[in-house]
GROMACS .gro file of C-alpha atoms in nm:
model
  258
    1MET     CA    1   1.751   1.305   1.320
    2LEU     CA    2   1.967   1.499   1.073
    3GLN     CA    3   1.890   1.696   0.758
    4ILE     CA    4   2.115   1.899   0.532
    5ALA     CA    5   2.000   2.205   0.337
    6THR     CA    6   1.981   2.191  -0.044
    7ASP     CA    7   2.285   2.417  -0.084
    8LYS     CA    8   2.472   2.208   0.178
    9SER     CA    9   2.558   2.514   0.387
   10LEU     CA   10   2.346   2.421   0.690
   11ILE     CA   11   2.271   2.104   0.883
   12ALA     CA   12   1.977   2.062   1.120
   13ALA     CA   13   1.991   1.816   1.410
   14ALA     CA   14   1.675   1.727   1.598
   15GLY     CA   15   1.625   1.542   1.925
   16ASN     CA   16   1.393   1.560   2.222
   17PRO     CA   17   1.256   1.824   2.189
   18HIS     CA   18   1.500   2.075   2.035
   19ILE     CA   19   1.617   2.141   1.679
   20ARG     CA   20   1.965   2.290   1.639
   21LEU     CA   21   2.098   2.452   1.323
   22TYR     CA   22   2.470   2.436   1.242
   23GLU     CA   23   2.689   2.587   0.971
   24VAL     CA   24   2.864   2.314   0.772
   25ASN     CA   25   3.166   2.515   0.656
   26SER     CA   26   3.256   2.661   0.993
   27ASN     CA   27   3.496   2.587   1.275
   28ASN     CA   28   3.221   2.681   1.520
   29SER     CA   29   3.087   2.363   1.680
   30GLN     CA   30   2.802   2.548   1.850
   31PRO     CA   31   2.456   2.584   1.689
   32ILE     CA   32   2.383   2.917   1.524
   33VAL     CA   33   2.012   2.887   1.613
   34SER     CA   34   1.811   2.666   1.848
   35TYR     CA   35   1.442   2.601   1.773
   36ASP     CA   36   1.252   2.518   2.091
   37GLY     CA   37   0.882   2.503   2.002
   38HIS     CA   38   0.823   2.126   2.024
   39THR     CA   39   0.742   1.965   2.359
   40SER     CA   40   0.832   1.605   2.274
   41ASN     CA   41   1.061   1.399   2.050
   42VAL     CA   42   1.111   1.541   1.698
   43THR     CA   43   1.044   1.260   1.449
   44SER     CA   44   1.135   1.422   1.116
   45LEU     CA   45   1.247   1.746   0.961
   46GLY     CA   46   1.343   1.893   0.625
   47PHE     CA   47   1.427   2.209   0.434
   48GLU     CA   48   1.228   2.394   0.168
   49LYS     CA   49   1.428   2.385  -0.158
   50ASN     CA   50   1.540   2.750  -0.143
   51GLY     CA   51   1.653   2.709   0.217
   52THR     CA   52   1.436   2.985   0.363
   53TRP     CA   53   1.233   2.765   0.598
   54MET     CA   54   1.225   2.425   0.767
   55TYR     CA   55   0.945   2.188   0.859
   56SER     CA   56   0.929   1.931   1.138
   57SER     CA   57   0.704   1.672   1.299
   58SER     CA   58   0.692   1.555   1.659
   59GLU     CA   59   0.541   1.309   1.902
   60ASP     CA   60   0.374   1.616   2.057
   61GLY     CA   61   0.115   1.582   1.777
   62THR     CA   62   0.220   1.884   1.570
   63VAL     CA   63   0.378   1.972   1.238
   64LYS     CA   64   0.564   2.303   1.253
   65ILE     CA   65   0.707   2.552   1.004
   66TRP     CA   66   1.025   2.741   1.100
   67ASP     CA   67   1.164   3.054   0.937
   68LEU     CA   68   1.542   3.013   0.938
   69ARG     CA   69   1.584   3.380   1.031
   70ALA     CA   70   1.373   3.353   1.348
   71PRO     CA   71   1.391   3.114   1.646
   72GLY     CA   72   1.020   3.044   1.701
   73PRO     CA   73   0.771   2.843   1.491
   74GLN     CA   74   0.592   3.047   1.225
   75ARG     CA   75   0.302   2.806   1.172
   76GLU     CA   76   0.165   2.493   1.336
   77PHE     CA   77  -0.069   2.214   1.224
   78GLU     CA   78  -0.234   1.989   1.479
   79HIS     CA   79  -0.279   1.611   1.464
   80LYS     CA   80  -0.475   1.430   1.732
   81SER     CA   81  -0.184   1.193   1.796
   82ALA     CA   82   0.195   1.164   1.764
   83VAL     CA   83   0.321   1.253   1.416
   84ASN     CA   84   0.577   0.998   1.295
   85HIS     CA   85   0.683   1.155   0.965
   86VAL     CA   86   0.628   1.455   0.739
   87VAL     CA   87   0.746   1.520   0.381
   88LEU     CA   88   0.724   1.825   0.156
   89HIS     CA   89   0.589   1.802  -0.200
   90PRO     CA   90   0.912   1.839  -0.404
   91ILE     CA   91   0.751   2.020  -0.699
   92ASN     CA   92   0.487   2.259  -0.569
   93GLN     CA   93   0.662   2.319  -0.232
   94HIS     CA   94   0.332   2.422  -0.070
   95GLU     CA   95   0.196   2.086   0.051
   96LEU     CA   96   0.317   1.893   0.355
   97ILE     CA   97   0.213   1.528   0.390
   98SER     CA   98   0.221   1.384   0.742
   99GLY     CA   99   0.144   1.044   0.897
  100ASP     CA  100   0.051   0.974   1.259
  101GLN     CA  101   0.026   0.710   1.527
  102HIS     CA  102  -0.349   0.660   1.472
  103GLY     CA  103  -0.299   0.569   1.106
  104ASN     CA  104  -0.402   0.902   0.953
  105ILE     CA  105  -0.226   1.072   0.663
  106ARG     CA  106  -0.300   1.442   0.620
  107VAL     CA  107  -0.209   1.683   0.342
  108TRP     CA  108  -0.154   2.037   0.467
  109ASP     CA  109  -0.201   2.311   0.208
  110LEU     CA  110   0.037   2.587   0.315
  111THR     CA  111  -0.133   2.840   0.089
  112ALA     CA  112  -0.475   2.780   0.244
  113GLY     CA  113  -0.332   2.707   0.588
  114ALA     CA  114  -0.553   2.400   0.630
  115CYS     CA  115  -0.581   2.025   0.574
  116SER     CA  116  -0.682   1.965   0.210
  117CYS     CA  117  -0.699   1.584   0.217
  118GLU     CA  118  -0.704   1.297   0.465
  119LEU     CA  119  -0.621   0.931   0.395
  120VAL     CA  120  -0.662   0.640   0.637
  121PRO     CA  121  -0.508   0.328   0.480
  122GLU     CA  122  -0.556   0.107   0.790
  123VAL     CA  123  -0.757   0.240   1.084
  124GLY     CA  124  -0.554   0.243   1.404
  125VAL     CA  125  -0.232   0.113   1.246
  126PRO     CA  126   0.045   0.373   1.287
  127VAL     CA  127   0.190   0.524   0.970
  128ARG     CA  128   0.563   0.505   1.033
  129SER     CA  129   0.718   0.650   0.717
  130LEU     CA  130   0.627   0.844   0.402
  131THR     CA  131   0.813   0.895   0.077
  132ILE     CA  132   0.730   1.103  -0.229
  133ALA     CA  133   0.894   1.068  -0.571
  134PRO     CA  134   1.127   1.354  -0.670
  135ASP     CA  135   0.891   1.431  -0.959
  136GLY     CA  136   0.589   1.418  -0.727
  137SER     CA  137   0.430   1.131  -0.923
  138LEU     CA  138   0.405   0.875  -0.639
  139VAL     CA  139   0.343   0.885  -0.265
  140ILE     CA  140   0.407   0.577  -0.050
  141ALA     CA  141   0.318   0.523   0.315
  142ALA     CA  142   0.459   0.241   0.527
  143ASN     CA  143   0.298   0.123   0.849
  144ASN     CA  144   0.342  -0.092   1.159
  145SER     CA  145   0.175  -0.395   1.000
  146GLY     CA  146   0.455  -0.420   0.740
  147THR     CA  147   0.242  -0.284   0.454
  148CYS     CA  148   0.319  -0.011   0.201
  149TYR     CA  149   0.033   0.180   0.040
  150VAL     CA  150   0.110   0.339  -0.296
  151TRP     CA  151  -0.079   0.628  -0.455
  152LYS     CA  152  -0.039   0.784  -0.794
  153THR     CA  153  -0.072   1.161  -0.763
  154LEU     CA  154  -0.263   1.397  -0.988
  155GLN     CA  155  -0.270   1.775  -0.981
  156GLY     CA  156  -0.619   1.905  -0.902
  157SER     CA  157  -0.774   2.213  -1.059
  158ASN     CA  158  -0.716   2.408  -0.736
  159MET     CA  159  -0.342   2.319  -0.738
  160THR     CA  160  -0.382   2.060  -0.463
  161THR     CA  161  -0.266   1.700  -0.500
  162GLN     CA  162  -0.523   1.426  -0.566
  163PHE     CA  163  -0.444   1.067  -0.464
  164GLU     CA  164  -0.533   0.765  -0.678
  165PRO     CA  165  -0.473   0.424  -0.511
  166LEU     CA  166  -0.221   0.225  -0.714
  167HIS     CA  167  -0.092  -0.069  -0.509
  168LYS     CA  168  -0.085  -0.236  -0.169
  169LEU     CA  169   0.245  -0.408  -0.094
  170LYS     CA  170   0.293  -0.651   0.194
  171ALA     CA  171   0.664  -0.581   0.237
  172HIS     CA  172   0.751  -0.720   0.581
  173GLY     CA  173   0.595  -0.933   0.854
  174THR     CA  174   0.647  -0.668   1.119
  175TYR     CA  175   0.703  -0.290   1.153
  176ILE     CA  176   0.840  -0.099   0.857
  177LEU     CA  177   1.055   0.177   1.003
  178LYS     CA  178   1.148   0.360   0.682
  179CYS     CA  179   1.036   0.358   0.320
  180LEU     CA  180   1.225   0.551   0.055
  181LEU     CA  181   1.193   0.592  -0.321
  182SER     CA  182   1.518   0.598  -0.515
  183PRO     CA  183   1.617   0.922  -0.693
  184ASP     CA  184   1.552   0.760  -1.033
  185VAL     CA  185   1.207   0.639  -0.913
  186ARG     CA  186   1.286   0.281  -1.013
  187GLN     CA  187   1.314   0.122  -0.669
  188LEU     CA  188   1.158   0.138  -0.325
  189ALA     CA  189   1.367   0.059  -0.017
  190THR     CA  190   1.199  -0.058   0.303
  191THR     CA  191   1.374  -0.107   0.638
  192SER     CA  192   1.220  -0.308   0.918
  193ALA     CA  193   1.219  -0.438   1.272
  194ASP     CA  194   1.289  -0.779   1.113
  195LYS     CA  195   1.655  -0.658   1.073
  196THR     CA  196   1.639  -0.657   0.692
  197ILE     CA  197   1.626  -0.402   0.412
  198LYS     CA  198   1.423  -0.491   0.103
  199LEU     CA  199   1.450  -0.338  -0.242
  200TRP     CA  200   1.138  -0.342  -0.457
  201ASN     CA  201   1.116  -0.288  -0.833
  202LEU     CA  202   0.847  -0.029  -0.899
  203ASP     CA  203   0.769  -0.200  -1.229
  204GLY     CA  204   0.524  -0.452  -1.083
  205PHE     CA  205   0.635  -0.404  -0.721
  206THR     CA  206   0.840  -0.724  -0.726
  207LEU     CA  207   1.117  -0.795  -0.476
  208ASP     CA  208   1.459  -0.726  -0.628
  209ARG     CA  209   1.681  -0.801  -0.331
  210THR     CA  210   1.689  -0.848   0.047
  211LEU     CA  211   1.987  -0.700   0.228
  212VAL     CA  212   2.088  -0.901   0.535
  213GLY     CA  213   2.358  -0.821   0.790
  214HIS     CA  214   2.222  -0.590   1.058
  215GLN     CA  215   2.167  -0.757   1.396
  216ARG     CA  216   1.881  -0.538   1.522
  217TRP     CA  217   1.607  -0.307   1.391
  218VAL     CA  218   1.701  -0.105   1.082
  219TRP     CA  219   1.571   0.248   1.136
  220ASP     CA  220   1.684   0.455   0.844
  221CYS     CA  221   1.825   0.448   0.492
  222VAL     CA  222   1.933   0.684   0.215
  223PHE     CA  223   2.021   0.628  -0.151
  224SER     CA  224   2.325   0.774  -0.323
  225VAL     CA  225   2.235   1.031  -0.590
  226ASP     CA  226   2.286   0.774  -0.870
  227ALA     CA  227   2.084   0.508  -0.677
  228ALA     CA  228   2.380   0.267  -0.698
  229TYR     CA  229   2.441   0.256  -0.322
  230LEU     CA  230   2.235   0.257  -0.004
  231VAL     CA  231   2.337   0.358   0.347
  232THR     CA  232   2.143   0.208   0.640
  233ALA     CA  233   2.144   0.269   1.016
  234SER     CA  234   2.047   0.020   1.286
  235SER     CA  235   1.994  -0.029   1.660
  236ASP     CA  236   2.297  -0.261   1.641
  237CYS     CA  237   2.503   0.062   1.666
  238SER     CA  238   2.627   0.033   1.308
  239ALA     CA  239   2.567   0.192   0.970
  240ARG     CA  240   2.629  -0.002   0.650
  241LEU     CA  241   2.708   0.098   0.293
  242TRP     CA  242   2.554  -0.143   0.041
  243ASP     CA  243   2.648  -0.190  -0.323
  244LEU     CA  244   2.305  -0.245  -0.477
  245SER     CA  245   2.441  -0.421  -0.786
  246THR     CA  246   2.566  -0.709  -0.570
  247GLY     CA  247   2.371  -0.672  -0.244
  248ASP     CA  248   2.698  -0.671  -0.048
  249ALA     CA  249   2.777  -0.446   0.249
  250ILE     CA  250   3.104  -0.296   0.125
  251ARG     CA  251   3.162  -0.094   0.441
  252VAL     CA  252   3.044  -0.112   0.802
  253TYR     CA  253   3.063   0.197   1.024
  254SER     CA  254   3.072   0.086   1.387
  255GLY     CA  255   3.205   0.371   1.601
  256HIS     CA  256   2.884   0.451   1.790
  257HIS     CA  257   2.790   0.286   2.120
  258LYS     CA  258   2.413   0.350   2.111
   0.00000   0.00000   0.00000
């Protein structure tokens, strides 16, 4: 699990159970800080936009906030089961949205220090991945039954996000491992245990293209800034760079052995 800070000066690497922080423009290969508050595998992490703090989720059932100037967690929010993903609201920067192994989605209001909303799209079906539009207008959750749940978001009077159900998309026949909205909020990418990546047009949630080539589960993906390319990573030990105008894998990165 890797994440780079907004100003691209720092990179965070998370494993089981540590998070290490590295300087990008440095010859020092050692971490400048190690964050050791989790007790199990770290499942996601990210930076606040000004780069003053980080957030993370873990199979230990917690979401944690980390001040980059201090090694220990500053705040902690408790789920009753393993947390598979957490995202930060890109506009207000004071709401974390997390999904867990029991199928619960919780919104954590950092100002109030409490859960402000709970969604349960399918009881008992793990929420594997969450994505929020860069403008905060949509939130999508993907689960182990291959379904994506889409909500339109509204700003409540108390500055907390309200969720209005918009669409239910049966995207794959098995686990979705990652869902991701494109930077221009025109497409949704889903990666799956069925070895494929699917691209969905948000205008009607129709299937634009299926990307085929990986030999095992596809765990992760990221769009280029202009949404013209997609990079994917798989259990087949390779990453692929896809040209989304043609659906072709224009480069395969195959140096890893696990």
